[in-house]
Amino acid sequence: MPELPEAETIVRGLRPAITGRRIARAEVLKPDGLLESKRSFAPKGRGRTVARVERRAKNVLIVLDGGRRIAVNLGMTGRLLPFETPPRGARRPTHPAVRFRFADGSLLVFDDTRRFGTVECLTDEEWRSREARFGPEPLDDGFTAGMLHSALATSRSPVRSWLLDQRRIAGVGNIYAAEALFLSGVNPLRQARSIDGPEAERLHAALRDVLRGAIDEGGTTIRDYRNAIGGESGYARLLGVYGRDGAACRRCGSTVERAVLSNRSAFFCPTCQPAP
DNA sequence: AGTGTATCCTGCAGGC
DNA sequence: TGCCTGCAGGATACAC
């Protein structure tokens, strides 16, 4: 899926496109991703105006006036496209699941091929309790290397699994976990609590560099991901290890390896990231 | 506590 | 060309 940088890119693209628009109606074409019934969901946003568009973890939040927000988790293949007829070079929605029609005639389509994404319309109260389950935002000023180090110290979990757990850190997925571990020279199989202070500092810096760099590039397009205007984005060419198994490490020339950890691919350079 | 497995889905690439 | 297998940015539930 879209991880933090992709969700952030979508939010930034969506903001000018839909802020201030009034929702005329919500049409549910595929109810799978809806965490409530169509009949309950559809009326909630009707007549409401989009006050702001925000991101928390990998979720896109469309905050409405009157105290509700539409929370979209994009899953693996979710997209939010402010059109049905794509601009030049962008893709038409192929698997529209929910379509919002605004009073001025414009649209927002939640398109999701694999239908792992979810859409909800939550009250402030409901959102607050949901939000409490996410760990800190890695790009927040309050997220320090010291915090990361002490949080890692309590877990025996492999550090790659630790980074993917949204309750520990919000927004990191498989691509950026791989990249941050590569840049900091930490093997993905290392136990979280084995990471020492200097390593935690390097990992902290790498996480932030990688996430900021990917936001600057508008995210990483591997297969399905598209930004808010349906275009591809540029971080893919900067990847150090993700999806590069069998290729030469850009730093030392060793062959990048792939291992399976908790049923998901982990990519690493055996030289730059020595095994525990 | 943490891991492996399975599940929800569709689509694509690669091997034969 | 088709068929088969494995793989995919996520999240969750289950047994062990």
PDB file of C-alpha atoms (C1' of nucleotides) in Angstrom:
ATOM      1  CA  MET A   1       0.000   0.000   0.000  1.00  0.00           C
ATOM      2  CA  PRO A   2       0.561   3.465   0.190  1.00  0.00           C
ATOM      3  CA  GLU A   3       2.641   4.043   3.291  1.00  0.00           C
ATOM      4  CA  LEU A   4       3.073   7.354   5.099  1.00  0.00           C
ATOM      5  CA  PRO A   5       4.682   9.276   2.182  1.00  0.00           C
ATOM      6  CA  GLU A   6       2.075   8.085  -0.299  1.00  0.00           C
ATOM      7  CA  ALA A   7      -0.781   8.953   2.062  1.00  0.00           C
ATOM      8  CA  GLU A   8       0.838  12.357   2.661  1.00  0.00           C
ATOM      9  CA  THR A   9       1.179  12.946  -1.083  1.00  0.00           C
ATOM     10  CA  ILE A  10      -2.460  12.078  -1.600  1.00  0.00           C
ATOM     11  CA  VAL A  11      -3.514  14.401   1.215  1.00  0.00           C
ATOM     12  CA  ARG A  12      -1.507  17.291  -0.221  1.00  0.00           C
ATOM     13  CA  GLY A  13      -2.989  16.741  -3.648  1.00  0.00           C
ATOM     14  CA  LEU A  14      -6.501  16.371  -2.350  1.00  0.00           C
ATOM     15  CA  ARG A  15      -6.437  19.400  -0.095  1.00  0.00           C
ATOM     16  CA  PRO A  16      -6.780  22.056  -2.800  1.00  0.00           C
ATOM     17  CA  ALA A  17      -9.099  19.838  -4.814  1.00  0.00           C
ATOM     18  CA  ILE A  18     -11.797  19.225  -2.215  1.00  0.00           C
ATOM     19  CA  THR A  19     -11.429  21.648   0.707  1.00  0.00           C
ATOM     20  CA  GLY A  20     -14.517  23.829   0.980  1.00  0.00           C
ATOM     21  CA  ARG A  21     -16.635  21.568  -1.214  1.00  0.00           C
ATOM     22  CA  ARG A  22     -20.002  20.393   0.011  1.00  0.00           C
ATOM     23  CA  ILE A  23     -20.864  16.708  -0.291  1.00  0.00           C
ATOM     24  CA  ALA A  24     -24.103  16.217  -2.167  1.00  0.00           C
ATOM     25  CA  ARG A  25     -24.066  12.464  -1.832  1.00  0.00           C
ATOM     26  CA  ALA A  26     -21.982   9.374  -1.274  1.00  0.00           C
ATOM     27  CA  GLU A  27     -22.511   6.387  -3.516  1.00  0.00           C
ATOM     28  CA  VAL A  28     -21.296   3.010  -2.356  1.00  0.00           C
ATOM     29  CA  LEU A  29     -20.495   0.824  -5.327  1.00  0.00           C
ATOM     30  CA  LYS A  30     -18.635  -1.931  -3.493  1.00  0.00           C
ATOM     31  CA  PRO A  31     -19.545  -2.227   0.172  1.00  0.00           C
ATOM     32  CA  ASP A  32     -16.635  -4.544   1.163  1.00  0.00           C
ATOM     33  CA  GLY A  33     -14.396  -1.814   2.475  1.00  0.00           C
ATOM     34  CA  LEU A  34     -17.126  -0.043   4.339  1.00  0.00           C
ATOM     35  CA  LEU A  35     -16.965  -0.811   8.025  1.00  0.00           C
ATOM     36  CA  GLU A  36     -20.643  -0.078   8.428  1.00  0.00           C
ATOM     37  CA  SER A  37     -23.739  -0.528   6.297  1.00  0.00           C
ATOM     38  CA  LYS A  38     -24.332   1.600   3.230  1.00  0.00           C
ATOM     39  CA  ARG A  39     -27.540   2.905   4.732  1.00  0.00           C
ATOM     40  CA  SER A  40     -25.767   4.079   7.818  1.00  0.00           C
ATOM     41  CA  PHE A  41     -22.708   5.491   6.017  1.00  0.00           C
ATOM     42  CA  ALA A  42     -24.179   7.388   3.091  1.00  0.00           C
ATOM     43  CA  PRO A  43     -26.265   9.989   4.970  1.00  0.00           C
ATOM     44  CA  LYS A  44     -23.542  10.952   7.446  1.00  0.00           C
ATOM     45  CA  GLY A  45     -21.575  13.196   5.127  1.00  0.00           C
ATOM     46  CA  ARG A  46     -24.482  14.479   3.077  1.00  0.00           C
ATOM     47  CA  GLY A  47     -24.702  18.249   3.053  1.00  0.00           C
ATOM     48  CA  ARG A  48     -21.420  18.583   4.947  1.00  0.00           C
ATOM     49  CA  THR A  49     -18.513  20.694   3.782  1.00  0.00           C
ATOM     50  CA  VAL A  50     -14.907  19.512   3.724  1.00  0.00           C
ATOM     51  CA  ALA A  51     -13.162  21.598   6.381  1.00  0.00           C
ATOM     52  CA  ARG A  52      -9.685  20.066   6.082  1.00  0.00           C
ATOM     53  CA  VAL A  53      -7.811  17.077   4.762  1.00  0.00           C
ATOM     54  CA  GLU A  54      -5.297  15.437   7.083  1.00  0.00           C
ATOM     55  CA  ARG A  55      -3.171  12.362   7.475  1.00  0.00           C
ATOM     56  CA  ARG A  56      -2.595  10.151  10.486  1.00  0.00           C
ATOM     57  CA  ALA A  57      -0.382   7.083  10.065  1.00  0.00           C
ATOM     58  CA  LYS A  58      -1.352   5.700   6.634  1.00  0.00           C
ATOM     59  CA  ASN A  59      -4.889   7.059   6.847  1.00  0.00           C
ATOM     60  CA  VAL A  60      -6.377   9.915   4.878  1.00  0.00           C
ATOM     61  CA  LEU A  61      -8.842  11.952   6.936  1.00  0.00           C
ATOM     62  CA  ILE A  62     -11.426  14.117   5.282  1.00  0.00           C
ATOM     63  CA  VAL A  63     -12.624  16.309   8.128  1.00  0.00           C
ATOM     64  CA  LEU A  64     -16.153  17.629   7.679  1.00  0.00           C
ATOM     65  CA  ASP A  65     -17.835  20.543   9.310  1.00  0.00           C
ATOM     66  CA  GLY A  66     -20.100  19.470  12.138  1.00  0.00           C
ATOM     67  CA  GLY A  67     -17.611  17.114  13.750  1.00  0.00           C
ATOM     68  CA  ARG A  68     -17.319  14.006  11.633  1.00  0.00           C
ATOM     69  CA  ARG A  69     -14.493  12.758   9.498  1.00  0.00           C
ATOM     70  CA  ILE A  70     -14.235  10.272   6.695  1.00  0.00           C
ATOM     71  CA  ALA A  71     -11.289   8.015   7.477  1.00  0.00           C
ATOM     72  CA  VAL A  72      -9.792   6.158   4.552  1.00  0.00           C
ATOM     73  CA  ASN A  73      -7.256   3.390   4.981  1.00  0.00           C
ATOM     74  CA  LEU A  74      -5.912   2.747   1.499  1.00  0.00           C
ATOM     75  CA  GLY A  75      -4.956  -0.884   2.029  1.00  0.00           C
ATOM     76  CA  MET A  76      -2.623  -2.218  -0.652  1.00  0.00           C
ATOM     77  CA  THR A  77      -4.143  -0.662  -3.734  1.00  0.00           C
ATOM     78  CA  GLY A  78      -6.490   2.108  -2.623  1.00  0.00           C
ATOM     79  CA  ARG A  79      -6.489   5.444  -4.451  1.00  0.00           C
ATOM     80  CA  LEU A  80      -8.438   8.632  -3.964  1.00  0.00           C
ATOM     81  CA  LEU A  81      -8.988  10.315  -7.280  1.00  0.00           C
ATOM     82  CA  PRO A  82     -10.752  13.650  -7.693  1.00  0.00           C
ATOM     83  CA  PHE A  83     -12.070  12.758 -11.141  1.00  0.00           C
ATOM     84  CA  GLU A  84     -13.644  10.005 -13.123  1.00  0.00           C
ATOM     85  CA  THR A  85     -12.333  11.047 -16.487  1.00  0.00           C
ATOM     86  CA  PRO A  86      -8.604  11.185 -15.898  1.00  0.00           C
ATOM     87  CA  PRO A  87      -6.345  14.034 -16.975  1.00  0.00           C
ATOM     88  CA  ARG A  88      -3.749  13.187 -19.591  1.00  0.00           C
ATOM     89  CA  GLY A  89      -1.359  10.486 -18.423  1.00  0.00           C
ATOM     90  CA  ALA A  90      -3.417   9.479 -15.395  1.00  0.00           C
ATOM     91  CA  ARG A  91      -5.427   6.308 -15.028  1.00  0.00           C
ATOM     92  CA  ARG A  92      -9.142   6.000 -15.021  1.00  0.00           C
ATOM     93  CA  PRO A  93     -10.527   4.476 -11.832  1.00  0.00           C
ATOM     94  CA  THR A  94     -10.846   0.773 -12.601  1.00  0.00           C
ATOM     95  CA  HIS A  95     -12.401  -0.490  -9.375  1.00  0.00           C
ATOM     96  CA  PRO A  96     -14.454   2.341  -7.927  1.00  0.00           C
ATOM     97  CA  ALA A  97     -15.744   1.458  -4.465  1.00  0.00           C
ATOM     98  CA  VAL A  98     -17.118   4.725  -3.105  1.00  0.00           C
ATOM     99  CA  ARG A  99     -17.922   7.853  -5.070  1.00  0.00           C
ATOM    100  CA  PHE A 100     -18.509  11.220  -3.418  1.00  0.00           C
ATOM    101  CA  ARG A 101     -20.372  13.785  -5.467  1.00  0.00           C
ATOM    102  CA  PHE A 102     -19.919  17.393  -4.443  1.00  0.00           C
ATOM    103  CA  ALA A 103     -22.550  20.059  -4.789  1.00  0.00           C
ATOM    104  CA  ASP A 104     -20.519  21.853  -7.462  1.00  0.00           C
ATOM    105  CA  GLY A 105     -20.500  18.745  -9.621  1.00  0.00           C
ATOM    106  CA  SER A 106     -16.936  17.646  -8.834  1.00  0.00           C
ATOM    107  CA  LEU A 107     -16.122  14.152  -7.648  1.00  0.00           C
ATOM    108  CA  LEU A 108     -13.938  12.127  -5.369  1.00  0.00           C
ATOM    109  CA  VAL A 109     -13.587   8.443  -6.176  1.00  0.00           C
ATOM    110  CA  PHE A 110     -12.166   5.849  -3.807  1.00  0.00           C
ATOM    111  CA  ASP A 111     -10.816   3.236  -6.158  1.00  0.00           C
ATOM    112  CA  ASP A 112      -9.430  -0.017  -4.783  1.00  0.00           C
ATOM    113  CA  THR A 113      -8.477  -3.002  -6.919  1.00  0.00           C
ATOM    114  CA  ARG A 114      -7.887  -5.513  -4.164  1.00  0.00           C
ATOM    115  CA  ARG A 115     -10.507  -4.118  -1.819  1.00  0.00           C
ATOM    116  CA  PHE A 116      -8.328  -4.293   1.290  1.00  0.00           C
ATOM    117  CA  GLY A 117      -8.923  -0.613   1.918  1.00  0.00           C
ATOM    118  CA  THR A 118     -11.502   0.680   4.364  1.00  0.00           C
ATOM    119  CA  VAL A 119     -13.732   3.731   4.543  1.00  0.00           C
ATOM    120  CA  GLU A 120     -15.542   4.974   7.632  1.00  0.00           C
ATOM    121  CA  CYS A 121     -17.352   8.079   8.724  1.00  0.00           C
ATOM    122  CA  LEU A 122     -16.484   8.648  12.379  1.00  0.00           C
ATOM    123  CA  THR A 123     -17.505  11.084  15.069  1.00  0.00           C
ATOM    124  CA  ASP A 124     -14.739  12.968  16.902  1.00  0.00           C
ATOM    125  CA  GLU A 125     -15.189  10.579  19.795  1.00  0.00           C
ATOM    126  CA  GLU A 126     -14.928   7.487  17.613  1.00  0.00           C
ATOM    127  CA  TRP A 127     -11.873   8.886  15.876  1.00  0.00           C
ATOM    128  CA  ARG A 128     -10.172   9.734  19.161  1.00  0.00           C
ATOM    129  CA  SER A 129     -10.426   6.183  20.409  1.00  0.00           C
ATOM    130  CA  ARG A 130      -9.201   4.859  17.059  1.00  0.00           C
ATOM    131  CA  GLU A 131      -6.376   7.331  16.934  1.00  0.00           C
ATOM    132  CA  ALA A 132      -5.132   6.323  20.368  1.00  0.00           C
ATOM    133  CA  ARG A 133      -4.064   2.979  18.955  1.00  0.00           C
ATOM    134  CA  PHE A 134      -1.436   4.498  16.689  1.00  0.00           C
ATOM    135  CA  GLY A 135       2.114   5.069  17.793  1.00  0.00           C
ATOM    136  CA  PRO A 136       3.925   8.387  17.331  1.00  0.00           C
ATOM    137  CA  GLU A 137       4.280  10.033  13.951  1.00  0.00           C
ATOM    138  CA  PRO A 138       7.924   9.570  12.972  1.00  0.00           C
ATOM    139  CA  LEU A 139       8.141  13.016  11.399  1.00  0.00           C
ATOM    140  CA  ASP A 140       6.788  14.864  14.433  1.00  0.00           C
ATOM    141  CA  ASP A 141       9.291  17.029  16.299  1.00  0.00           C
ATOM    142  CA  GLY A 142       8.425  15.160  19.466  1.00  0.00           C
ATOM    143  CA  PHE A 143       9.661  11.875  18.041  1.00  0.00           C
ATOM    144  CA  THR A 144      13.265  11.638  19.209  1.00  0.00           C
ATOM    145  CA  ALA A 145      16.057   9.100  18.880  1.00  0.00           C
ATOM    146  CA  GLY A 146      15.875   8.622  22.628  1.00  0.00           C
ATOM    147  CA  MET A 147      12.188   7.729  22.427  1.00  0.00           C
ATOM    148  CA  LEU A 148      12.890   5.278  19.643  1.00  0.00           C
ATOM    149  CA  HIS A 149      15.722   3.679  21.569  1.00  0.00           C
ATOM    150  CA  SER A 150      13.730   3.180  24.754  1.00  0.00           C
ATOM    151  CA  ALA A 151      10.691   1.879  22.849  1.00  0.00           C
ATOM    152  CA  LEU A 152      12.855  -0.640  20.977  1.00  0.00           C
ATOM    153  CA  ALA A 153      14.424  -1.759  24.241  1.00  0.00           C
ATOM    154  CA  THR A 154      11.219  -3.401  25.489  1.00  0.00           C
ATOM    155  CA  SER A 155      10.727  -5.744  22.533  1.00  0.00           C
ATOM    156  CA  ARG A 156      12.199  -9.061  21.487  1.00  0.00           C
ATOM    157  CA  SER A 157      10.577  -8.746  18.080  1.00  0.00           C
ATOM    158  CA  PRO A 158      12.752  -8.525  14.953  1.00  0.00           C
ATOM    159  CA  VAL A 159      13.271  -4.837  14.252  1.00  0.00           C
ATOM    160  CA  ARG A 160      11.631  -5.032  10.813  1.00  0.00           C
ATOM    161  CA  SER A 161       8.438  -6.439  12.380  1.00  0.00           C
ATOM    162  CA  TRP A 162       8.671  -3.825  15.108  1.00  0.00           C
ATOM    163  CA  LEU A 163       8.764  -1.021  12.545  1.00  0.00           C
ATOM    164  CA  LEU A 164       5.693  -2.355  10.731  1.00  0.00           C
ATOM    165  CA  ASP A 165       3.616  -2.414  13.908  1.00  0.00           C
ATOM    166  CA  GLN A 166       1.433   0.691  13.723  1.00  0.00           C
ATOM    167  CA  ARG A 167       1.025   0.742  17.500  1.00  0.00           C
ATOM    168  CA  ARG A 168       4.749   1.351  17.923  1.00  0.00           C
ATOM    169  CA  ILE A 169       5.386   3.798  15.085  1.00  0.00           C
ATOM    170  CA  ALA A 170       2.711   5.076  12.751  1.00  0.00           C
ATOM    171  CA  GLY A 171       2.968   5.042   8.988  1.00  0.00           C
ATOM    172  CA  VAL A 172       5.989   2.863   8.280  1.00  0.00           C
ATOM    173  CA  GLY A 173       5.374  -0.004   5.872  1.00  0.00           C
ATOM    174  CA  ASN A 174       7.492  -2.620   4.186  1.00  0.00           C
ATOM    175  CA  ILE A 175       9.263  -0.352   1.688  1.00  0.00           C
ATOM    176  CA  TYR A 176      10.410   2.345   4.076  1.00  0.00           C
ATOM    177  CA  ALA A 177      11.229  -0.097   6.861  1.00  0.00           C
ATOM    178  CA  ALA A 178      13.585  -1.844   4.420  1.00  0.00           C
ATOM    179  CA  GLU A 179      15.124   1.425   3.269  1.00  0.00           C
ATOM    180  CA  ALA A 180      15.598   2.895   6.740  1.00  0.00           C
ATOM    181  CA  LEU A 181      17.228  -0.303   8.007  1.00  0.00           C
ATOM    182  CA  PHE A 182      19.530  -0.331   4.992  1.00  0.00           C
ATOM    183  CA  LEU A 183      20.576   3.290   5.443  1.00  0.00           C
ATOM    184  CA  SER A 184      21.260   2.770   9.115  1.00  0.00           C
ATOM    185  CA  GLY A 185      23.139  -0.494   8.575  1.00  0.00           C
ATOM    186  CA  VAL A 186      20.798  -2.542  10.763  1.00  0.00           C
ATOM    187  CA  ASN A 187      19.852  -6.062   9.738  1.00  0.00           C
ATOM    188  CA  PRO A 188      16.050  -6.557   9.639  1.00  0.00           C
ATOM    189  CA  LEU A 189      16.318  -9.729  11.717  1.00  0.00           C
ATOM    190  CA  ARG A 190      17.984  -8.019  14.668  1.00  0.00           C
ATOM    191  CA  GLN A 191      15.974  -8.116  17.871  1.00  0.00           C
ATOM    192  CA  ALA A 192      14.542  -4.683  18.576  1.00  0.00           C
ATOM    193  CA  ARG A 193      16.026  -4.619  22.044  1.00  0.00           C
ATOM    194  CA  SER A 194      19.514  -5.353  20.704  1.00  0.00           C
ATOM    195  CA  ILE A 195      19.647  -1.969  18.955  1.00  0.00           C
ATOM    196  CA  ASP A 196      22.094   0.207  20.884  1.00  0.00           C
ATOM    197  CA  GLY A 197      22.011   3.981  21.330  1.00  0.00           C
ATOM    198  CA  PRO A 198      24.125   4.954  18.310  1.00  0.00           C
ATOM    199  CA  GLU A 199      22.219   2.489  16.115  1.00  0.00           C
ATOM    200  CA  ALA A 200      18.910   3.906  17.327  1.00  0.00           C
ATOM    201  CA  GLU A 201      20.162   7.369  16.425  1.00  0.00           C
ATOM    202  CA  ARG A 202      21.106   6.215  12.953  1.00  0.00           C
ATOM    203  CA  LEU A 203      17.777   4.423  12.523  1.00  0.00           C
ATOM    204  CA  HIS A 204      15.881   7.463  13.734  1.00  0.00           C
ATOM    205  CA  ALA A 205      17.704   9.730  11.285  1.00  0.00           C
ATOM    206  CA  ALA A 206      17.300   7.194   8.463  1.00  0.00           C
ATOM    207  CA  LEU A 207      13.570   6.819   9.038  1.00  0.00           C
ATOM    208  CA  ARG A 208      13.083  10.543   8.876  1.00  0.00           C
ATOM    209  CA  ASP A 209      15.357  11.001   5.878  1.00  0.00           C
ATOM    210  CA  VAL A 210      13.689   8.202   3.967  1.00  0.00           C
ATOM    211  CA  LEU A 211      10.151   9.336   4.732  1.00  0.00           C
ATOM    212  CA  ARG A 212      10.900  12.990   3.983  1.00  0.00           C
ATOM    213  CA  GLY A 213      12.779  12.081   0.825  1.00  0.00           C
ATOM    214  CA  ALA A 214       9.876   9.965  -0.376  1.00  0.00           C
ATOM    215  CA  ILE A 215       7.403  12.757   0.357  1.00  0.00           C
ATOM    216  CA  ASP A 216       9.608  15.118  -1.658  1.00  0.00           C
ATOM    217  CA  GLU A 217       9.441  12.678  -4.546  1.00  0.00           C
ATOM    218  CA  GLY A 218       5.693  12.269  -4.216  1.00  0.00           C
ATOM    219  CA  GLY A 219       5.917   8.704  -2.941  1.00  0.00           C
ATOM    220  CA  THR A 220       7.060   5.457  -4.509  1.00  0.00           C
ATOM    221  CA  THR A 221       5.259   3.969  -7.467  1.00  0.00           C
ATOM    222  CA  ILE A 222       5.765   0.236  -7.644  1.00  0.00           C
ATOM    223  CA  ARG A 223       2.637  -1.051  -9.252  1.00  0.00           C
ATOM    224  CA  ASP A 224      -0.645   0.490  -8.279  1.00  0.00           C
ATOM    225  CA  TYR A 225       0.093   3.562  -6.306  1.00  0.00           C
ATOM    226  CA  ARG A 226      -0.816   6.857  -7.900  1.00  0.00           C
ATOM    227  CA  ASN A 227      -0.758  10.314  -6.409  1.00  0.00           C
ATOM    228  CA  ALA A 228      -3.857  12.428  -6.081  1.00  0.00           C
ATOM    229  CA  ILE A 229      -3.850  13.439  -9.711  1.00  0.00           C
ATOM    230  CA  GLY A 230      -3.331   9.865 -10.805  1.00  0.00           C
ATOM    231  CA  GLY A 231       0.303  10.218 -11.758  1.00  0.00           C
ATOM    232  CA  GLU A 232       3.253   8.046 -10.853  1.00  0.00           C
ATOM    233  CA  SER A 233       5.941   9.216  -8.537  1.00  0.00           C
ATOM    234  CA  GLY A 234       9.647   9.223  -8.237  1.00  0.00           C
ATOM    235  CA  TYR A 235      11.068   7.520  -5.180  1.00  0.00           C
ATOM    236  CA  ALA A 236      11.292   4.110  -6.878  1.00  0.00           C
ATOM    237  CA  ARG A 237      14.559   5.033  -8.580  1.00  0.00           C
ATOM    238  CA  LEU A 238      16.096   5.895  -5.197  1.00  0.00           C
ATOM    239  CA  LEU A 239      15.384   2.566  -3.527  1.00  0.00           C
ATOM    240  CA  GLY A 240      18.477   0.963  -2.036  1.00  0.00           C
ATOM    241  CA  VAL A 241      17.249  -2.537  -1.273  1.00  0.00           C
ATOM    242  CA  TYR A 242      13.480  -2.836  -1.561  1.00  0.00           C
ATOM    243  CA  GLY A 243      12.674  -5.139  -4.478  1.00  0.00           C
ATOM    244  CA  ARG A 244      16.339  -5.243  -5.474  1.00  0.00           C
ATOM    245  CA  ASP A 245      17.197  -8.805  -4.428  1.00  0.00           C
ATOM    246  CA  GLY A 246      19.827 -10.266  -6.713  1.00  0.00           C
ATOM    247  CA  ALA A 247      21.068  -6.813  -7.718  1.00  0.00           C
ATOM    248  CA  ALA A 248      24.242  -5.126  -6.518  1.00  0.00           C
ATOM    249  CA  CYS A 249      24.132  -3.050  -3.356  1.00  0.00           C
ATOM    250  CA  ARG A 250      24.539   0.582  -4.371  1.00  0.00           C
ATOM    251  CA  ARG A 251      26.930   1.148  -1.504  1.00  0.00           C
ATOM    252  CA  CYS A 252      29.228  -1.872  -1.453  1.00  0.00           C
ATOM    253  CA  GLY A 253      28.389  -3.979  -4.501  1.00  0.00           C
ATOM    254  CA  SER A 254      27.372  -7.099  -2.572  1.00  0.00           C
ATOM    255  CA  THR A 255      24.272  -8.914  -3.773  1.00  0.00           C
ATOM    256  CA  VAL A 256      21.079  -7.699  -2.104  1.00  0.00           C
ATOM    257  CA  GLU A 257      19.211 -10.556  -0.439  1.00  0.00           C
ATOM    258  CA  ARG A 258      15.581 -11.319   0.210  1.00  0.00           C
ATOM    259  CA  ALA A 259      14.400 -13.177   3.287  1.00  0.00           C
ATOM    260  CA  VAL A 260      10.892 -13.941   4.490  1.00  0.00           C
ATOM    261  CA  LEU A 261      10.035 -12.626   7.910  1.00  0.00           C
ATOM    262  CA  SER A 262       6.532 -12.935   9.375  1.00  0.00           C
ATOM    263  CA  ASN A 263       5.376 -13.930   5.929  1.00  0.00           C
ATOM    264  CA  ARG A 264       6.601 -10.758   4.297  1.00  0.00           C
ATOM    265  CA  SER A 265       9.678 -10.087   2.205  1.00  0.00           C
ATOM    266  CA  ALA A 266      12.614  -8.418   3.890  1.00  0.00           C
ATOM    267  CA  PHE A 267      15.367  -6.984   1.707  1.00  0.00           C
ATOM    268  CA  PHE A 268      18.857  -6.239   2.932  1.00  0.00           C
ATOM    269  CA  CYS A 269      22.504  -6.067   2.017  1.00  0.00           C
ATOM    270  CA  PRO A 270      24.381  -8.831   3.862  1.00  0.00           C
ATOM    271  CA  THR A 271      27.516  -6.696   4.044  1.00  0.00           C
ATOM    272  CA  CYS A 272      26.085  -3.301   4.993  1.00  0.00           C
ATOM    273  CA  GLN A 273      23.583  -4.927   7.371  1.00  0.00           C
ATOM    274  CA  PRO A 274      25.433  -7.808   9.026  1.00  0.00           C
ATOM    275  CA  ALA A 275      23.324 -10.649  10.385  1.00  0.00           C
ATOM    276  CA  PRO A 276      22.804 -10.771  14.140  1.00  0.00           C
TER     277      PRO A 276
ATOM    278  C1'  DA B   1       5.142 -11.795  23.787  1.00  0.00           C
ATOM    279  C1'  DG B   2       5.917 -13.102  19.342  1.00  0.00           C
ATOM    280  C1'  DT B   3       5.622 -16.075  15.239  1.00  0.00           C
ATOM    281  C1'  DG B   4       3.670 -18.544  11.470  1.00  0.00           C
ATOM    282  C1'  DT B   5      -0.408 -19.178   9.027  1.00  0.00           C
ATOM    283  C1'  DA B   6      -4.516 -17.924   6.968  1.00  0.00           C
ATOM    284  C1'  DT B   7      -7.775 -14.519   5.321  1.00  0.00           C
ATOM    285  C1'  DC B   8      -9.801 -10.686   2.795  1.00  0.00           C
ATOM    286  C1'  DC B   9      -9.064  -9.672  -3.047  1.00  0.00           C
ATOM    287  C1'  DT B  10      -7.223  -8.805  -8.030  1.00  0.00           C
ATOM    288  C1'  DG B  11      -3.600  -8.660 -11.289  1.00  0.00           C
ATOM    289  C1'  DC B  12       0.718  -9.395 -13.081  1.00  0.00           C
ATOM    290  C1'  DA B  13       5.140 -11.663 -14.173  1.00  0.00           C
ATOM    291  C1'  DG B  14       7.602 -15.685 -14.999  1.00  0.00           C
ATOM    292  C1'  DG B  15       8.148 -20.629 -15.964  1.00  0.00           C
ATOM    293  C1'  DC B  16       6.719 -24.273 -18.811  1.00  0.00           C
TER     294       DC B  16
ATOM    295  C1'  DT C   1      -1.229 -18.913 -26.555  1.00  0.00           C
ATOM    296  C1'  DG C   2      -2.706 -20.776 -21.985  1.00  0.00           C
ATOM    297  C1'  DC C   3      -2.117 -22.627 -17.448  1.00  0.00           C
ATOM    298  C1'  DC C   4       0.040 -22.584 -13.124  1.00  0.00           C
ATOM    299  C1'  DT C   5       2.507 -20.607  -9.251  1.00  0.00           C
ATOM    300  C1'  DG C   6       4.069 -17.014  -6.528  1.00  0.00           C
ATOM    301  C1'  DC C   7       4.138 -12.490  -5.397  1.00  0.00           C
ATOM    302  C1'  DA C   8       2.369  -7.669  -4.066  1.00  0.00           C
ATOM    303  C1'  DG C   9       2.765  -1.046  -0.510  1.00  0.00           C
ATOM    304  C1'  DG C  10      -1.951  -3.753   4.706  1.00  0.00           C
ATOM    305  C1'  DA C  11      -4.350  -5.376   8.660  1.00  0.00           C
ATOM    306  C1'  DT C  12      -6.372  -8.787  11.419  1.00  0.00           C
ATOM    307  C1'  DA C  13      -7.568 -13.257  13.733  1.00  0.00           C
ATOM    308  C1'  DC C  14      -6.071 -17.645  15.036  1.00  0.00           C
ATOM    309  C1'  DA C  15      -3.323 -21.472  17.181  1.00  0.00           C
ATOM    310  C1'  DC C  16       0.903 -22.461  19.273  1.00  0.00           C
TER     311       DC C  16
END
